[in-house]
PDB file of C-alpha atoms in Angstrom:
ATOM      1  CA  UNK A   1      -9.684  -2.867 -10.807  1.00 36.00           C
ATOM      2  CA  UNK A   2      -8.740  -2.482 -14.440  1.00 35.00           C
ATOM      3  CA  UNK A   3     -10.307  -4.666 -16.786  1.00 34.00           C
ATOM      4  CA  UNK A   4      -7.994  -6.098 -20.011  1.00 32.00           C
ATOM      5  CA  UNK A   5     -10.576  -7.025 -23.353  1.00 30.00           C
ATOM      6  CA  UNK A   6      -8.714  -9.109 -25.431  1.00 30.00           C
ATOM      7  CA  UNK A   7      -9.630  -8.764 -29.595  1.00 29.00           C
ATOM      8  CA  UNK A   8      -8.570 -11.592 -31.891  1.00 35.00           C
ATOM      9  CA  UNK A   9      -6.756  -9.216 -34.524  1.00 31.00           C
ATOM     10  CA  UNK A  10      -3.585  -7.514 -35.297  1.00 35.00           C
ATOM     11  CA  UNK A  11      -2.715  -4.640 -35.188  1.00 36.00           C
ATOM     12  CA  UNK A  12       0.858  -4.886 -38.120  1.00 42.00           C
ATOM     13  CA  UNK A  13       3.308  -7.197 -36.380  1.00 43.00           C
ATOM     14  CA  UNK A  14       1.622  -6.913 -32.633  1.00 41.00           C
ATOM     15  CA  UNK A  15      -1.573  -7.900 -31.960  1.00 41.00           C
ATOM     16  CA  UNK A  16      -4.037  -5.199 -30.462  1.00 37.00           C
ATOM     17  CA  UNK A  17      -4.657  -6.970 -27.215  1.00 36.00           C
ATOM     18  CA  UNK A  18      -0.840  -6.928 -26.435  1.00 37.00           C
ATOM     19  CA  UNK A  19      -1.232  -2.813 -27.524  1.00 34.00           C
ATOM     20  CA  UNK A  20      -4.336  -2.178 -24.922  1.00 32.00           C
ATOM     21  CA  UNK A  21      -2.523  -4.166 -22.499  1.00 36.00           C
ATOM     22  CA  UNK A  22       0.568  -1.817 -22.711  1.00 35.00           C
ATOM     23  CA  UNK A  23      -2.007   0.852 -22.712  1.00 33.00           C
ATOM     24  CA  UNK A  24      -3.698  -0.077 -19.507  1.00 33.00           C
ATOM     25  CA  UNK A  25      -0.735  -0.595 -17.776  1.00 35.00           C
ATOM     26  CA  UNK A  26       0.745   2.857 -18.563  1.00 34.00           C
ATOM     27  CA  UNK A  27      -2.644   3.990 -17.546  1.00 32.00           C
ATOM     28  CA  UNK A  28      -2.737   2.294 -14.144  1.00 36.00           C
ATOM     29  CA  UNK A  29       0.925   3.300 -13.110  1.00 35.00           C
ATOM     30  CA  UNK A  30      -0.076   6.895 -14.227  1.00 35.00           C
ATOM     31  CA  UNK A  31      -2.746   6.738 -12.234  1.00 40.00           C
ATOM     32  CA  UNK A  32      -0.803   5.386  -9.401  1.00 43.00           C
ATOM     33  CA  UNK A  33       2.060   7.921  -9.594  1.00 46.00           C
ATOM     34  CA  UNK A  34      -0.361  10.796  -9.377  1.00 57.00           C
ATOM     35  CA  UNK A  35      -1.736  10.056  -6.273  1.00 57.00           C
ATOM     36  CA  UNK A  36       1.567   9.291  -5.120  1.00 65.00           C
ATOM     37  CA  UNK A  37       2.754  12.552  -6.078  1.00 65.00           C
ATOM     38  CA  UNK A  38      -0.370  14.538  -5.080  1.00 76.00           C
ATOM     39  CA  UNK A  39      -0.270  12.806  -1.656  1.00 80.00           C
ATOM     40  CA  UNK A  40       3.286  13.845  -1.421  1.00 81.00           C
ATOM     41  CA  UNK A  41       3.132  17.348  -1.763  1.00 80.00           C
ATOM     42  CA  UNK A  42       0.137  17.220   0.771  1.00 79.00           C
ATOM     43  CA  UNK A  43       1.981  15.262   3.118  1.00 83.00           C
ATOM     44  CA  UNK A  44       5.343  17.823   3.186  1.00 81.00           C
ATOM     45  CA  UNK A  45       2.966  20.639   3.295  1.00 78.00           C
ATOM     46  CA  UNK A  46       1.383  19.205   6.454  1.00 81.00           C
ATOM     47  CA  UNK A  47       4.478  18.456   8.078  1.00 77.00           C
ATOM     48  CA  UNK A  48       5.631  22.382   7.685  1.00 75.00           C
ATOM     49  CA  UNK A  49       2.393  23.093   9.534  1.00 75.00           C
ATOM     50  CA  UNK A  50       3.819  24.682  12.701  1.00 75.00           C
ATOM     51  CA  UNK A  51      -0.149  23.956  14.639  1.00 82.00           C
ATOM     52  CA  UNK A  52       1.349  20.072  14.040  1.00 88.00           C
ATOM     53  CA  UNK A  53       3.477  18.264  17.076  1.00 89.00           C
ATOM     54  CA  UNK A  54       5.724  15.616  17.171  1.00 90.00           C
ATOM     55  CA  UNK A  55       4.943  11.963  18.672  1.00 91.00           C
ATOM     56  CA  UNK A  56       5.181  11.809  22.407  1.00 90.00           C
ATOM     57  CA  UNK A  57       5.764   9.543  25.404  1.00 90.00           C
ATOM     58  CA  UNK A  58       2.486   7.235  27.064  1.00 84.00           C
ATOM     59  CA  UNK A  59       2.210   9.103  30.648  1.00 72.00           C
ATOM     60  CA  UNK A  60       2.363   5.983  33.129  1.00 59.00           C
ATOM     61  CA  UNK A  61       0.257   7.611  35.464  1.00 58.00           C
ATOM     62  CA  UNK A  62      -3.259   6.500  37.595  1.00 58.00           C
ATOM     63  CA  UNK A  63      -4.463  10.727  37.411  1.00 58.00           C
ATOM     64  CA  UNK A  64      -4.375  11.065  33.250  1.00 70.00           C
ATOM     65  CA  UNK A  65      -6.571   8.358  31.185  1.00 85.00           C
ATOM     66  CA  UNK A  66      -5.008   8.718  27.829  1.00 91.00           C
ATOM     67  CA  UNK A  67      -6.070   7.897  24.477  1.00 93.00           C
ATOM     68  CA  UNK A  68      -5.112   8.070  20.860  1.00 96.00           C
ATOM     69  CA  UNK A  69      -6.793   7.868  17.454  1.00 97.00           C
ATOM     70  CA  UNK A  70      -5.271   7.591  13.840  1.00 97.00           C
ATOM     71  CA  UNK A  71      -6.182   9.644  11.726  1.00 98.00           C
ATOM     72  CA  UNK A  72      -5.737   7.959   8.321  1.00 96.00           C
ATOM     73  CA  UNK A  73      -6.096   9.968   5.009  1.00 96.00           C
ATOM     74  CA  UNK A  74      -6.014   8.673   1.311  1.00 93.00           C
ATOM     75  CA  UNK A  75      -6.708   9.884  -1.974  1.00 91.00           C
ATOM     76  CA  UNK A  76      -9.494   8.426  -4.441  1.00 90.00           C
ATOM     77  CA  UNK A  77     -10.199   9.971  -7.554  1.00 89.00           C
ATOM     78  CA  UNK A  78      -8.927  13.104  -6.662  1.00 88.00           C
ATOM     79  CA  UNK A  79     -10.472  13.848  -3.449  1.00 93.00           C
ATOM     80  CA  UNK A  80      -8.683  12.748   0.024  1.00 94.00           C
ATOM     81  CA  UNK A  81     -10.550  10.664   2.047  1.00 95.00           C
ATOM     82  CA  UNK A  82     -10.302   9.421   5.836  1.00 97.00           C
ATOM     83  CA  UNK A  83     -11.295   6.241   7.254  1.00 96.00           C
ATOM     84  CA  UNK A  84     -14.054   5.791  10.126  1.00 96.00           C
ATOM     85  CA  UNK A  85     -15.843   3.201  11.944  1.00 95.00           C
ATOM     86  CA  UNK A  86     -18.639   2.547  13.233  1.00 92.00           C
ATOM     87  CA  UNK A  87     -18.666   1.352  17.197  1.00 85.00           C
ATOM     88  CA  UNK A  88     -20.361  -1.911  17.930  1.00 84.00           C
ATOM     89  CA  UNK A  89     -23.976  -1.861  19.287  1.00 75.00           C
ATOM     90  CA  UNK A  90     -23.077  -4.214  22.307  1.00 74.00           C
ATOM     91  CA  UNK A  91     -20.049  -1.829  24.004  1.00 75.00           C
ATOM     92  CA  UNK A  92     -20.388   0.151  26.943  1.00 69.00           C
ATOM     93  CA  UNK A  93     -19.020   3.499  25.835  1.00 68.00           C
ATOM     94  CA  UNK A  94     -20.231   5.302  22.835  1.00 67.00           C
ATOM     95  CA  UNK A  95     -22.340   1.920  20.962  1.00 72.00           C
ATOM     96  CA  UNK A  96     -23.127   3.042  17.436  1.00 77.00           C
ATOM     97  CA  UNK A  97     -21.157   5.605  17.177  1.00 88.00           C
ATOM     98  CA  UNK A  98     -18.717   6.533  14.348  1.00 95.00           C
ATOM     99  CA  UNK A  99     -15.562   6.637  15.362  1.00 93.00           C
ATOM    100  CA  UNK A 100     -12.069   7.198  14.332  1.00 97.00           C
ATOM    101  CA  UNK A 101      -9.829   4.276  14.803  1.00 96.00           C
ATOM    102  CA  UNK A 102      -8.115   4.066  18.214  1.00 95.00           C
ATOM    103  CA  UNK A 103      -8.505   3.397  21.883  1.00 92.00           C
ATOM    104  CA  UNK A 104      -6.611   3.591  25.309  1.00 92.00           C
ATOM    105  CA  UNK A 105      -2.865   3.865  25.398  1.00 93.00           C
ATOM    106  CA  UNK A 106      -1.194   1.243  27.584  1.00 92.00           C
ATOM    107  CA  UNK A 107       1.971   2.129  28.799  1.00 90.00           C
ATOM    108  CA  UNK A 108       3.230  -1.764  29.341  1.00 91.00           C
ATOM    109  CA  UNK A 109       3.561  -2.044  25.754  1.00 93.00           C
ATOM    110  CA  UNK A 110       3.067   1.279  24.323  1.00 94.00           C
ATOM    111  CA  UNK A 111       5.988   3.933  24.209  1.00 94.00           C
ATOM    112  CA  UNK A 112       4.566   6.786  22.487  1.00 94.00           C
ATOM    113  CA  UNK A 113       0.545   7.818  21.643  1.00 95.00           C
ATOM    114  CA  UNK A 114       1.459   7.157  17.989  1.00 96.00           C
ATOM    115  CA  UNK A 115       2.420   3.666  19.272  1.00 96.00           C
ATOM    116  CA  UNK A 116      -1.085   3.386  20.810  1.00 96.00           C
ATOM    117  CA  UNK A 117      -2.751   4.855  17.347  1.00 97.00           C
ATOM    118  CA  UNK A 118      -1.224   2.179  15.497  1.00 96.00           C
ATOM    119  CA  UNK A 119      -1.728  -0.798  17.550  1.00 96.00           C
ATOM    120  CA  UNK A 120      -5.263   0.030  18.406  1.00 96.00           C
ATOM    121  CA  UNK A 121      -5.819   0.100  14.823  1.00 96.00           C
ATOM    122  CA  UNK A 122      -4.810  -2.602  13.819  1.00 95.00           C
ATOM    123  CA  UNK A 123      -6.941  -4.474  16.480  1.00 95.00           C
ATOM    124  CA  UNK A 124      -9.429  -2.752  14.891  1.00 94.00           C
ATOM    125  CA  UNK A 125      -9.821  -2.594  11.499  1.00 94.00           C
ATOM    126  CA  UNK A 126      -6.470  -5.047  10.391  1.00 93.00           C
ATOM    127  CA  UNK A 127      -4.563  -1.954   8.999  1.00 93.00           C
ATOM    128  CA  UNK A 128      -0.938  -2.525   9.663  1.00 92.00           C
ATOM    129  CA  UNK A 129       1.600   0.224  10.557  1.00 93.00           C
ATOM    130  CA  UNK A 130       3.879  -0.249   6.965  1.00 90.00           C
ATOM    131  CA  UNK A 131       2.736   1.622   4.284  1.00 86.00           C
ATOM    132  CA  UNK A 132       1.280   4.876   6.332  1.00 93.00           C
ATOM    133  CA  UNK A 133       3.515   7.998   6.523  1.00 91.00           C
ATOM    134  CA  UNK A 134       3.307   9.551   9.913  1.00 92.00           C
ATOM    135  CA  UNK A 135       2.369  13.397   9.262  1.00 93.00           C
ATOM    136  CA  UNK A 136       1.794  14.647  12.560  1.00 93.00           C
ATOM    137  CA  UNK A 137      -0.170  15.202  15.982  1.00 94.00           C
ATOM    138  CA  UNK A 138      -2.717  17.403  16.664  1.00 94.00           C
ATOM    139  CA  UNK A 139      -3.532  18.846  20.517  1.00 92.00           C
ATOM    140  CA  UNK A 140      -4.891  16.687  22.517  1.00 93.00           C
ATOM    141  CA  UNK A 141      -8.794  16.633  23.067  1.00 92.00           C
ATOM    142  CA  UNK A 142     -10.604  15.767  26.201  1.00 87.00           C
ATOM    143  CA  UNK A 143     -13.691  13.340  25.743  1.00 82.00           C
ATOM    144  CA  UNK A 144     -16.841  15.036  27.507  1.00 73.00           C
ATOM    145  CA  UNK A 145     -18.113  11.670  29.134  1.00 71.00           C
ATOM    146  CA  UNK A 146     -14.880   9.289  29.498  1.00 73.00           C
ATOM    147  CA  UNK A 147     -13.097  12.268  30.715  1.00 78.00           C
ATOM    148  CA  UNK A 148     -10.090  10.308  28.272  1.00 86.00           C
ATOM    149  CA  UNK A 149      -7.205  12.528  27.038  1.00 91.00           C
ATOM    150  CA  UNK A 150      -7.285  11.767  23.531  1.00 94.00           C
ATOM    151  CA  UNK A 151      -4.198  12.437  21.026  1.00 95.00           C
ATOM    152  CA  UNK A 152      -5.053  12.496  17.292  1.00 97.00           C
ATOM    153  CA  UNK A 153      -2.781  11.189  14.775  1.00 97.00           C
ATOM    154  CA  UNK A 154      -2.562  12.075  11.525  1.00 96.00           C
ATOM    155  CA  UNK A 155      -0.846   9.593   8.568  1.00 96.00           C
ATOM    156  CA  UNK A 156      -1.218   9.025   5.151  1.00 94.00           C
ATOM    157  CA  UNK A 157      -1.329   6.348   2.323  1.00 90.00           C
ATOM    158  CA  UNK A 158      -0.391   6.261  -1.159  1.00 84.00           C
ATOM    159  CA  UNK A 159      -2.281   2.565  -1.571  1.00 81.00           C
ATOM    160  CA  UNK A 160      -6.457   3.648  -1.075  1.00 79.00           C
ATOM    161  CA  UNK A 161      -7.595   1.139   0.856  1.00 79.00           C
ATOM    162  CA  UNK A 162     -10.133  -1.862  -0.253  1.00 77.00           C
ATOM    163  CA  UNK A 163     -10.400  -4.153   2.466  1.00 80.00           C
ATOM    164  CA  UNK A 164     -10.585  -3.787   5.950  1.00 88.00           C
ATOM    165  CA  UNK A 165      -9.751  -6.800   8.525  1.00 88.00           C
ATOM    166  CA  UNK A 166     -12.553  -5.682  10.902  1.00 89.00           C
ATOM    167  CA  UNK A 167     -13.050  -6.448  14.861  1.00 86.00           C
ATOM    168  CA  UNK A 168     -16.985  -7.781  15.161  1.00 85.00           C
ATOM    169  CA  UNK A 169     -16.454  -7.621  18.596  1.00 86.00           C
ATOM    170  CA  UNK A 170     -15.495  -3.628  18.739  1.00 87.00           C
ATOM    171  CA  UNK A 171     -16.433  -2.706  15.117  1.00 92.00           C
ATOM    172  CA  UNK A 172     -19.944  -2.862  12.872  1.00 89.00           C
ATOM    173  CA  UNK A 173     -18.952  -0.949   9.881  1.00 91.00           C
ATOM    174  CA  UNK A 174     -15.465   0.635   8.479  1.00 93.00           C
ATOM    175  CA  UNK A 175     -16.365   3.192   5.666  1.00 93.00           C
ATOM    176  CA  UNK A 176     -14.245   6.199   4.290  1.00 95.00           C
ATOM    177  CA  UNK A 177     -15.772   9.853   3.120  1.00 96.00           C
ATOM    178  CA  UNK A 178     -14.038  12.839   2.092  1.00 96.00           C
ATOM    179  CA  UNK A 179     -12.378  15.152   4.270  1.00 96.00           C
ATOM    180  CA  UNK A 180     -13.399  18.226   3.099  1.00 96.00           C
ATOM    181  CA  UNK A 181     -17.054  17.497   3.437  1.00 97.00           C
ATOM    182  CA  UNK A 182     -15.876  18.598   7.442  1.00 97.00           C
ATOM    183  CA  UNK A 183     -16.049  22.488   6.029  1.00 97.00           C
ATOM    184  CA  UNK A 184     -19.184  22.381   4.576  1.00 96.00           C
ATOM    185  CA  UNK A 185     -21.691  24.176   6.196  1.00 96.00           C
ATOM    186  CA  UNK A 186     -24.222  22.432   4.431  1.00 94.00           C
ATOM    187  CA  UNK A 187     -24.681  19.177   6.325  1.00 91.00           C
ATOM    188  CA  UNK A 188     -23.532  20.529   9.072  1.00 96.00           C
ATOM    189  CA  UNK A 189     -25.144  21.015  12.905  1.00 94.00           C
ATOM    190  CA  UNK A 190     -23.922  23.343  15.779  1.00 93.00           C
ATOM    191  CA  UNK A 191     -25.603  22.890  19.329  1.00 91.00           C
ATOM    192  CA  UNK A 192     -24.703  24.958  22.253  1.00 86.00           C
ATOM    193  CA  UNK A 193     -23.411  22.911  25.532  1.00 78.00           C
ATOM    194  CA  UNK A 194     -23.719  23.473  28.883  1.00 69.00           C
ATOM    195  CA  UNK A 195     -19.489  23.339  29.479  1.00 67.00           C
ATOM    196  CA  UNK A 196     -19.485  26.266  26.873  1.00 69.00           C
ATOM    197  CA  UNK A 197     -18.012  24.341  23.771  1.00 75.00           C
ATOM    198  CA  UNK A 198     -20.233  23.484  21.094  1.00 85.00           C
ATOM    199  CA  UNK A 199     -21.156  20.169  19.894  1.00 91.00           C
ATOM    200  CA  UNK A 200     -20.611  19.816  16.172  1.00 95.00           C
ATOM    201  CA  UNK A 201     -22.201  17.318  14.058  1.00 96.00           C
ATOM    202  CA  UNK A 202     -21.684  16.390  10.290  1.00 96.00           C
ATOM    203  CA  UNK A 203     -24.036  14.255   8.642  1.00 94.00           C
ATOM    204  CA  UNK A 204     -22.669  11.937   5.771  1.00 92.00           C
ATOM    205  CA  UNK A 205     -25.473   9.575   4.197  1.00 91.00           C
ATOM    206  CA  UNK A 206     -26.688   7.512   7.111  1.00 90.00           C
ATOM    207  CA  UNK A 207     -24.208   8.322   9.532  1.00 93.00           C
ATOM    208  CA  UNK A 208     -23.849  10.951  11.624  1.00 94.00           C
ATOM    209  CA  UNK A 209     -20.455  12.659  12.391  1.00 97.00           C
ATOM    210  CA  UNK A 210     -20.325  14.440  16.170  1.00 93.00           C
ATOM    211  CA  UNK A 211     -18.603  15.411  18.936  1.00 92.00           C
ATOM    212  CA  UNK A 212     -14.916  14.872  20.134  1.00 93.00           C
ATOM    213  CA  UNK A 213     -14.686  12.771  16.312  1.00 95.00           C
ATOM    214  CA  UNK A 214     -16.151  15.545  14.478  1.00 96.00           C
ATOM    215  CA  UNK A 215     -14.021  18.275  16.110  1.00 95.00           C
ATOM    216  CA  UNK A 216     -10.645  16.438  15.329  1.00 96.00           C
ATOM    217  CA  UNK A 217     -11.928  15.999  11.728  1.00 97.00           C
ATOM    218  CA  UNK A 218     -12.857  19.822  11.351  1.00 96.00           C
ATOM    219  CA  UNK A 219      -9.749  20.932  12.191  1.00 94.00           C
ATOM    220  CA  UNK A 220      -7.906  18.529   9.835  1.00 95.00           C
ATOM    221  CA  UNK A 221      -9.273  19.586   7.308  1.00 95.00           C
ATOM    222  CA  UNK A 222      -8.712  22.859   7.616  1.00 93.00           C
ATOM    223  CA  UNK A 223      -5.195  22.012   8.259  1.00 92.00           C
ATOM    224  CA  UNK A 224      -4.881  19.979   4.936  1.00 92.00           C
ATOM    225  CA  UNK A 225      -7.216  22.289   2.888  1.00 91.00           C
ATOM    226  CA  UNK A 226      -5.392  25.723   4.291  1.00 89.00           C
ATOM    227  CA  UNK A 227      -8.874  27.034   4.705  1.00 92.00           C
ATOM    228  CA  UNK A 228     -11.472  27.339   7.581  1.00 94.00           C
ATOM    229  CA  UNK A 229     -15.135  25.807   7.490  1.00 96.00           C
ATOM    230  CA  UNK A 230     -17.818  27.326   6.615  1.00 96.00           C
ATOM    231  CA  UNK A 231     -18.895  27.929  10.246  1.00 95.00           C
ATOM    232  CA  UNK A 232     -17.842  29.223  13.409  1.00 93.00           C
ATOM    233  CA  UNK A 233     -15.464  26.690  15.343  1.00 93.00           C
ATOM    234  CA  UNK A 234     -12.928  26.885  17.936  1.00 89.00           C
ATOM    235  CA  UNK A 235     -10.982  23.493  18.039  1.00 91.00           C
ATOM    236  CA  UNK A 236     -11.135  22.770  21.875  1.00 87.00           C
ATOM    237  CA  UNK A 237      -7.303  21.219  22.254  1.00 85.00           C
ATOM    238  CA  UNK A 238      -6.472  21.282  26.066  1.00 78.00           C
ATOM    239  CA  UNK A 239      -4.086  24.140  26.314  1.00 57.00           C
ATOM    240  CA  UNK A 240      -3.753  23.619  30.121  1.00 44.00           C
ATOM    241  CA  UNK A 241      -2.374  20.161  29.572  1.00 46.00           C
ATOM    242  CA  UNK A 242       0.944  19.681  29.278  1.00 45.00           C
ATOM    243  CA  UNK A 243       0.805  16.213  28.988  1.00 50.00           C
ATOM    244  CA  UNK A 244       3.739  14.205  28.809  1.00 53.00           C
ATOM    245  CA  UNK A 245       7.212  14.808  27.182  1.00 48.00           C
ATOM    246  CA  UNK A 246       8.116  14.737  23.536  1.00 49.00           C
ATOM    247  CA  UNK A 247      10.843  12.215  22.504  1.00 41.00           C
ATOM    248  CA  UNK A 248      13.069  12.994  20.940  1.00 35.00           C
ATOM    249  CA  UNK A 249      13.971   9.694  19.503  1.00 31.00           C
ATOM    250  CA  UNK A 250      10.883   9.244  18.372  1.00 30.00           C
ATOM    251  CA  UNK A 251      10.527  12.262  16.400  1.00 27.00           C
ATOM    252  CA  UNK A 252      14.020  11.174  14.827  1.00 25.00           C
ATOM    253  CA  UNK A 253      13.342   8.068  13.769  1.00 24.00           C
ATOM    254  CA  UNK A 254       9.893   9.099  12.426  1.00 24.00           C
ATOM    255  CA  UNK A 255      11.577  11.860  10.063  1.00 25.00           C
ATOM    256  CA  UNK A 256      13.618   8.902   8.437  1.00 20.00           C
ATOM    257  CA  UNK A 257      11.609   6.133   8.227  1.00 21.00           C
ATOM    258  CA  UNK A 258       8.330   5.855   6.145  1.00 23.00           C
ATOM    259  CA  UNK A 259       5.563   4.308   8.572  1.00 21.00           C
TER     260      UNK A 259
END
């Protein structure tokens, strides 16, 4: 929000408040353009990133419980930023939690996991599919106690967000804190697990950061940031699963249009 002060002088033949208000404006589409351009260059870079996939079908299938989450990343005064939530007290998996955006893919009305991303999200938190730039999919996760197969989704937005349409029944709170706060050893937690892969946890504030969430948040961020954390992490994708197959439609029409 820019605020215009308007002076009762002149400044020759124009008065001053018509100069500031030129002033501002240049300002605020300056402003704009930046973050448009810096989240431009991040966004090609990303999609170069050969550890990134392409969208892929919703498996129809009793044997694989799928799920996907979006993965939405913004800039705000020079730092990029991702959106989570925080899970409703009252539900039966996960209450209290934070969360990234998401939930289970249905394959009546959902043809690819991006598809799922998307919709779930907007159930959600109210953020519609226009204005987010698909960048790309990481390897799927496996969720230690739904046993869900869970494909992250990674877009981006030139607009930084300032209202979010939230669910009361599914969501309590939607906040947003920067991504690279995911390499930083120093709020960070490691605990050893019985299945052999650790448990990570990032604390931010109030809130704490763990788990299958914090995992697919570590690795983005190394992704966008080119760098590793500051602590030892093996992303745990699910090499073994071969899930279902890529469409190529999909990818195509992805490439060309902006969602």
């Amino acid at each position: 929000t820019v605020t215009v002060y308007w002076f009762p002088f002149s400044v020759g033949n124009q008065s001053f408040s018509s100069v500031f208000s030129v002033f501002t404006s240049m300002f605020v589409y300056t402003t704009y353009y930046d973050t448009q351009k810096n989240m431009e260059e991040i966004v090609n870079r990303l999609k170069s990133a050969s550890v990134l996939l392409p969208d892929c079908n919703v498996c129809d299938t009793n044997s694989t419980r799928q799920a996907a989450v979006l993965v939405i990343l913004f800039m705000k005064n020079n730092t990029i930023r991702v959106v989570l939530t925080k899970r409703a007290a009252h539900l039966r998996h996960h209450p209290g939690e934070i969360a990234l955006p998401g939930g289970r893919c249905d394959a009546a009305v959902d043809a690819t996991v991006g598809d799922t991303a998307h919709r779930e999200t907007r159930e959600e938190i109210g953020v519609e599919r226009e204005g987010l730039r698909w960048v790309g999919r990481l390897a799927a996760v496996q969720s230690r106690l739904s046993n869900y197969v869970v494909h992250p989704i990674i877009v981006a937005t030139e607009i930084v967000p300032r209202r979010f349409n939230k669910n009361e029944q599914e969501v309590q709170l939607v906040f947003t804190m920067p991504l690279e706060k995911f390499l930083d050893d120093a709020n960070h937690k490691r605990y050893d697990m019985q299945d052999g892969i650790d448990l990570h946890v990032i604390k931010h504030g109030s809130h704490r950061v763990m788990g299958m969430t914090c995992a697919i948040l570590i690795q983005t961020a190394a992704i966008v940031f080119n760098k590793p954390p500051q602590f030892p992490f093996y992303y745990p994708r699910l090499d073994c699963y071969s899930g279902c197959e890529e469409s190529e439609e999909v990818v195509e029409i992805v490439e060309i249009v902006e969602i």
